Tab-separated table of C-alpha atoms in Angstrom:
chain	number	residue	atom	x	y	z
N	1	ALA	CA	93.852	-159.526	-163.016
N	2	GLN	CA	95.468	-157.281	-165.567
N	3	SER	CA	98.138	-154.727	-164.757
N	4	VAL	CA	100.495	-152.330	-166.465
N	5	ALA	CA	103.834	-150.974	-165.330
N	6	GLN	CA	105.656	-147.955	-166.665
N	7	PRO	CA	108.984	-148.140	-164.828
N	8	GLU	CA	110.132	-144.604	-165.593
N	9	ASP	CA	108.401	-141.558	-164.154
N	10	GLN	CA	110.260	-139.314	-166.581
N	11	VAL	CA	112.331	-139.709	-169.713
N	12	ASN	CA	114.643	-136.931	-170.850
N	13	VAL	CA	115.922	-136.850	-174.411
N	14	ALA	CA	117.540	-134.300	-176.686
N	15	GLU	CA	115.713	-133.271	-179.828
N	16	GLY	CA	116.705	-135.469	-182.752
N	17	ASN	CA	117.663	-138.415	-180.555
N	18	PRO	CA	115.686	-141.664	-180.365
N	19	LEU	CA	112.918	-141.794	-177.802
N	20	THR	CA	111.814	-144.922	-175.947
N	21	VAL	CA	109.071	-145.136	-173.331
N	22	LYS	CA	108.868	-148.479	-171.574
N	23	CYS	CA	105.775	-150.507	-170.711
N	24	THR	CA	105.342	-154.000	-169.330
N	25	TYR	CA	102.058	-155.742	-168.733
N	26	SER	CA	100.492	-158.700	-166.996
N	27	VAL	CA	97.339	-160.431	-168.200
N	28	SER	CA	95.975	-163.936	-167.886
N	29	GLY	CA	95.106	-164.237	-171.564
N	30	ASN	CA	95.922	-162.423	-174.779
N	31	PRO	CA	96.517	-158.707	-174.343
N	32	TYR	CA	95.169	-155.791	-176.264
N	33	LEU	CA	97.674	-152.964	-175.788
N	34	PHE	CA	97.334	-149.231	-176.300
N	35	TRP	CA	99.416	-146.080	-176.053
N	36	TYR	CA	97.881	-142.689	-175.336
N	37	VAL	CA	99.464	-139.246	-175.076
N	38	GLN	CA	98.317	-136.354	-172.921
N	39	TYR	CA	99.432	-132.803	-173.629
N	40	PRO	CA	99.182	-130.220	-170.829
N	41	ASN	CA	95.615	-129.433	-169.799
N	42	ARG	CA	94.192	-131.751	-172.449
N	43	GLY	CA	92.482	-135.119	-172.542
N	44	LEU	CA	94.222	-138.285	-173.644
N	45	GLN	CA	94.765	-138.882	-177.340
N	46	PHE	CA	95.113	-142.304	-178.914
N	47	LEU	CA	98.514	-143.048	-180.485
N	48	LEU	CA	98.480	-146.708	-181.465
N	49	LYS	CA	97.316	-150.182	-180.506
N	50	TYR	CA	98.314	-153.804	-180.759
N	51	ILE	CA	95.548	-156.335	-181.202
N	52	THR	CA	97.122	-159.150	-183.205
N	53	GLY	CA	99.486	-159.715	-186.103
N	54	ASP	CA	102.751	-157.897	-186.752
N	55	ASN	CA	104.640	-157.200	-183.544
N	56	LEU	CA	105.699	-153.758	-184.772
N	57	VAL	CA	102.811	-151.320	-184.735
N	58	LYS	CA	102.955	-147.903	-186.348
N	59	GLY	CA	100.860	-145.043	-185.077
N	60	SER	CA	100.308	-141.312	-185.126
N	61	TYR	CA	102.982	-138.597	-185.169
N	62	GLY	CA	105.767	-141.001	-186.212
N	63	PHE	CA	105.479	-143.223	-183.145
N	64	GLU	CA	105.711	-146.983	-183.206
N	65	ALA	CA	105.639	-149.721	-180.603
N	66	GLU	CA	106.991	-153.242	-180.455
N	67	PHE	CA	105.010	-156.035	-178.860
N	68	ASN	CA	107.235	-158.648	-177.209
N	69	LYS	CA	105.239	-161.548	-175.836
N	70	SER	CA	108.144	-163.324	-174.166
N	71	GLN	CA	109.149	-160.179	-172.263
N	72	THR	CA	105.510	-159.031	-171.818
N	73	SER	CA	106.508	-155.598	-173.043
N	74	PHE	CA	105.080	-152.977	-175.363
N	75	HIS	CA	107.648	-150.171	-175.566
N	76	LEU	CA	106.840	-146.972	-177.426
N	77	LYS	CA	109.502	-145.611	-179.759
N	78	LYS	CA	110.224	-142.704	-182.020
N	79	PRO	CA	113.396	-142.565	-184.115
N	80	SER	CA	113.885	-138.806	-183.818
N	81	ALA	CA	112.212	-136.895	-180.993
N	82	LEU	CA	110.773	-133.401	-181.367
N	83	VAL	CA	110.335	-130.760	-178.676
N	84	SER	CA	106.603	-130.991	-179.410
N	85	ASP	CA	106.667	-134.636	-178.263
N	86	SER	CA	107.052	-133.426	-174.688
N	87	ALA	CA	103.962	-134.792	-172.950
N	88	LEU	CA	102.662	-137.459	-170.583
N	89	TYR	CA	102.439	-140.924	-172.114
N	90	PHE	CA	100.194	-143.719	-170.898
N	91	CYS	CA	100.310	-147.407	-171.692
N	92	ALA	CA	97.074	-149.370	-171.259
N	93	VAL	CA	96.080	-153.023	-171.497
N	94	ARG	CA	92.927	-155.072	-171.904
N	95	ASP	CA	92.573	-158.766	-171.266
N	96	LEU	CA	89.788	-160.025	-173.497
N	97	THR	CA	89.824	-163.352	-171.706
N	98	THR	CA	88.377	-161.880	-168.535
N	99	ASP	CA	85.766	-159.476	-169.881
N	100	SER	CA	83.921	-158.641	-173.053
N	101	TRP	CA	83.819	-154.866	-172.989
N	102	GLY	CA	86.235	-151.996	-173.164
N	103	LYS	CA	87.738	-151.727	-169.707
N	104	LEU	CA	91.346	-150.563	-169.857
N	105	GLN	CA	94.003	-150.764	-167.171
N	106	PHE	CA	96.286	-147.738	-167.399
N	107	GLY	CA	99.862	-147.381	-166.291
N	108	ALA	CA	100.890	-144.496	-164.062
N	109	GLY	CA	102.253	-142.525	-166.984
N	110	THR	CA	105.712	-141.414	-168.123
N	111	GLN	CA	106.555	-137.762	-168.546
N	112	VAL	CA	108.657	-137.187	-171.657
N	113	VAL	CA	110.797	-134.069	-171.790
N	114	VAL	CA	112.497	-133.271	-175.086
N	115	THR	CA	115.088	-130.516	-174.897
N	116	PRO	CA	116.169	-128.395	-177.878
U	1	ASN	CA	82.025	-133.337	-184.940
U	2	ALA	CA	82.772	-132.045	-181.456
U	3	GLY	CA	83.823	-135.508	-180.223
U	4	VAL	CA	83.606	-135.786	-176.446
U	5	THR	CA	82.793	-132.641	-174.489
U	6	GLN	CA	82.702	-132.086	-170.735
U	7	THR	CA	80.975	-129.471	-168.620
U	8	PRO	CA	82.231	-127.654	-166.569
U	9	LYS	CA	85.974	-127.309	-167.167
U	10	PHE	CA	86.745	-126.180	-163.640
U	11	ARG	CA	84.870	-126.261	-160.359
U	12	VAL	CA	85.609	-125.543	-156.706
U	13	LEU	CA	83.347	-127.108	-154.095
U	14	LYS	CA	83.169	-127.013	-150.340
U	15	THR	CA	83.080	-130.266	-148.415
U	16	GLY	CA	79.563	-131.656	-148.385
U	17	GLN	CA	78.348	-129.864	-151.494
U	18	SER	CA	76.996	-131.745	-154.459
U	19	MET	CA	77.513	-131.364	-158.160
U	20	THR	CA	77.013	-133.088	-161.500
U	21	LEU	CA	79.543	-133.382	-164.286
U	22	LEU	CA	78.141	-133.703	-167.779
U	23	CYS	CA	79.721	-135.648	-170.602
U	24	ALA	CA	78.376	-135.592	-174.131
U	25	GLN	CA	79.542	-137.409	-177.263
U	26	ASP	CA	78.363	-137.058	-180.855
U	27	MET	CA	80.004	-140.185	-182.286
U	28	ASN	CA	77.086	-142.520	-181.575
U	29	HIS	CA	79.285	-144.612	-179.291
U	30	GLU	CA	77.675	-147.264	-177.126
U	31	TYR	CA	80.278	-147.337	-174.375
U	32	MET	CA	81.029	-144.430	-172.093
U	33	TYR	CA	83.385	-144.136	-169.105
U	34	TRP	CA	84.266	-141.839	-166.250
U	35	TYR	CA	87.862	-141.774	-164.987
U	36	ARG	CA	89.723	-139.791	-162.407
U	37	GLN	CA	93.363	-138.839	-162.839
U	38	ASP	CA	95.608	-138.297	-159.852
U	39	PRO	CA	99.371	-137.657	-159.934
U	40	GLY	CA	101.413	-140.860	-160.154
U	41	MET	CA	98.319	-143.060	-160.359
U	42	GLY	CA	97.358	-142.930	-163.990
U	43	LEU	CA	93.671	-143.076	-164.797
U	44	ARG	CA	91.292	-145.038	-162.621
U	45	LEU	CA	87.849	-146.071	-163.782
U	46	ILE	CA	84.989	-144.764	-161.643
U	47	HIS	CA	81.889	-145.973	-163.478
U	48	TYR	CA	81.077	-147.050	-166.988
U	49	SER	CA	78.111	-147.693	-169.247
U	50	VAL	CA	77.723	-150.194	-172.054
U	51	GLY	CA	74.522	-148.638	-173.367
U	52	GLU	CA	71.644	-146.283	-172.743
U	53	GLY	CA	70.004	-146.990	-169.408
U	54	THR	CA	72.813	-149.202	-168.102
U	55	THR	CA	75.657	-148.352	-165.741
U	56	ALA	CA	78.183	-150.320	-163.738
U	57	LYS	CA	80.876	-149.764	-161.123
U	58	GLY	CA	84.498	-149.465	-162.012
U	59	GLU	CA	87.612	-149.545	-159.884
U	60	VAL	CA	86.861	-146.583	-157.571
U	61	PRO	CA	83.056	-146.022	-157.479
U	62	ASP	CA	82.565	-144.978	-153.851
U	63	GLY	CA	81.155	-141.467	-153.424
U	64	TYR	CA	80.003	-141.215	-157.040
U	65	ASN	CA	76.824	-141.994	-158.929
U	66	VAL	CA	76.127	-141.979	-162.653
U	67	SER	CA	73.240	-141.971	-165.076
U	68	ARG	CA	72.927	-142.690	-168.802
U	69	LEU	CA	69.410	-141.613	-169.704
U	70	LYS	CA	70.393	-140.743	-173.265
U	71	LYS	CA	72.921	-142.551	-175.422
U	72	GLN	CA	74.943	-139.414	-176.024
U	73	ASN	CA	75.142	-138.262	-172.396
U	74	PHE	CA	76.808	-139.704	-169.317
U	75	LEU	CA	76.441	-137.841	-166.022
U	76	LEU	CA	78.708	-138.186	-162.995
U	77	GLY	CA	77.326	-137.035	-159.664
U	78	LEU	CA	78.970	-136.277	-156.351
U	79	GLU	CA	76.306	-136.231	-153.646
U	80	SER	CA	78.515	-135.026	-150.788
U	81	ALA	CA	81.928	-133.922	-151.956
U	82	ALA	CA	85.038	-134.754	-149.945
U	83	PRO	CA	88.599	-133.396	-150.249
U	84	SER	CA	89.703	-136.867	-151.430
U	85	GLN	CA	87.634	-136.273	-154.548
U	86	THR	CA	89.865	-133.414	-155.626
U	87	SER	CA	91.066	-134.645	-158.997
U	88	VAL	CA	90.851	-134.236	-162.740
U	89	TYR	CA	87.896	-136.115	-164.183
U	90	PHE	CA	87.862	-137.465	-167.716
U	91	CYS	CA	85.005	-138.859	-169.688
U	92	ALA	CA	85.612	-141.222	-172.605
U	93	SER	CA	83.589	-143.139	-175.149
U	94	SER	CA	84.177	-146.014	-177.542
U	95	LYS	CA	82.468	-148.322	-179.986
U	96	PRO	CA	81.464	-151.743	-178.641
U	97	THR	CA	83.705	-153.779	-180.936
U	98	SER	CA	84.858	-156.203	-178.234
U	99	GLY	CA	87.301	-153.693	-176.883
U	100	VAL	CA	89.573	-153.416	-179.889
U	101	ASP	CA	88.594	-149.834	-180.521
U	102	GLU	CA	90.347	-146.963	-178.867
U	103	GLN	CA	88.625	-144.713	-176.376
U	104	PHE	CA	88.047	-141.063	-177.179
U	105	PHE	CA	88.578	-138.695	-174.274
U	106	GLY	CA	87.081	-135.370	-173.343
U	107	PRO	CA	89.218	-132.405	-172.244
U	108	GLY	CA	88.665	-133.022	-168.535
U	109	THR	CA	87.113	-131.287	-165.534
U	110	ARG	CA	89.416	-130.048	-162.803
U	111	LEU	CA	87.608	-130.323	-159.471
U	112	THR	CA	88.859	-128.956	-156.173
U	113	VAL	CA	87.071	-129.788	-152.952
U	114	LEU	CA	87.974	-127.537	-150.023
């Protein structure tokens, strides 16, 4: 079975400082990993994904994520946070070994609060 | 393109009432999904569809039914609403490229069951 853990319910960071949102996963095969962002009263928006290749993935709005197979992690990062980055962030994983369609397992979400 | 749209945006039901949530997408996606979002639990898959006329159960299907009569529409039904079904419901769609494609989400329906 696949699972995702986001160990922090909330991350607080000052504007201009680096932002990191942590995600660890568990799958039986090779993982497909995704990050989504949810702004208040909105649906989820895709940020980036790791399928294969370079472990550092760049995505929308200046975000990037690093895939670490040995630590089974896929942490989301942004070098300089903006107040507008305040939102709920979800990590999600697929294990292609166990199924052949698009089922995602989502983490519980991490609330990011960026203060001016 | 409108992307993924959901109707209605808000709804209040009494226990035992029924309702249908409508999801529509104009991206010609094969796969469609219904999720519910509850605080601290992330998104949980209710039902999904891999094509017109096909549906399947997800992680939390009890108390819900779905239909995919047209490729662009995916309906979620509650036959007899219960307070435990108070939640925010999201519809999503994606291309069937072996799961490497991201899902596109609608804006959500906030449902309260009294």
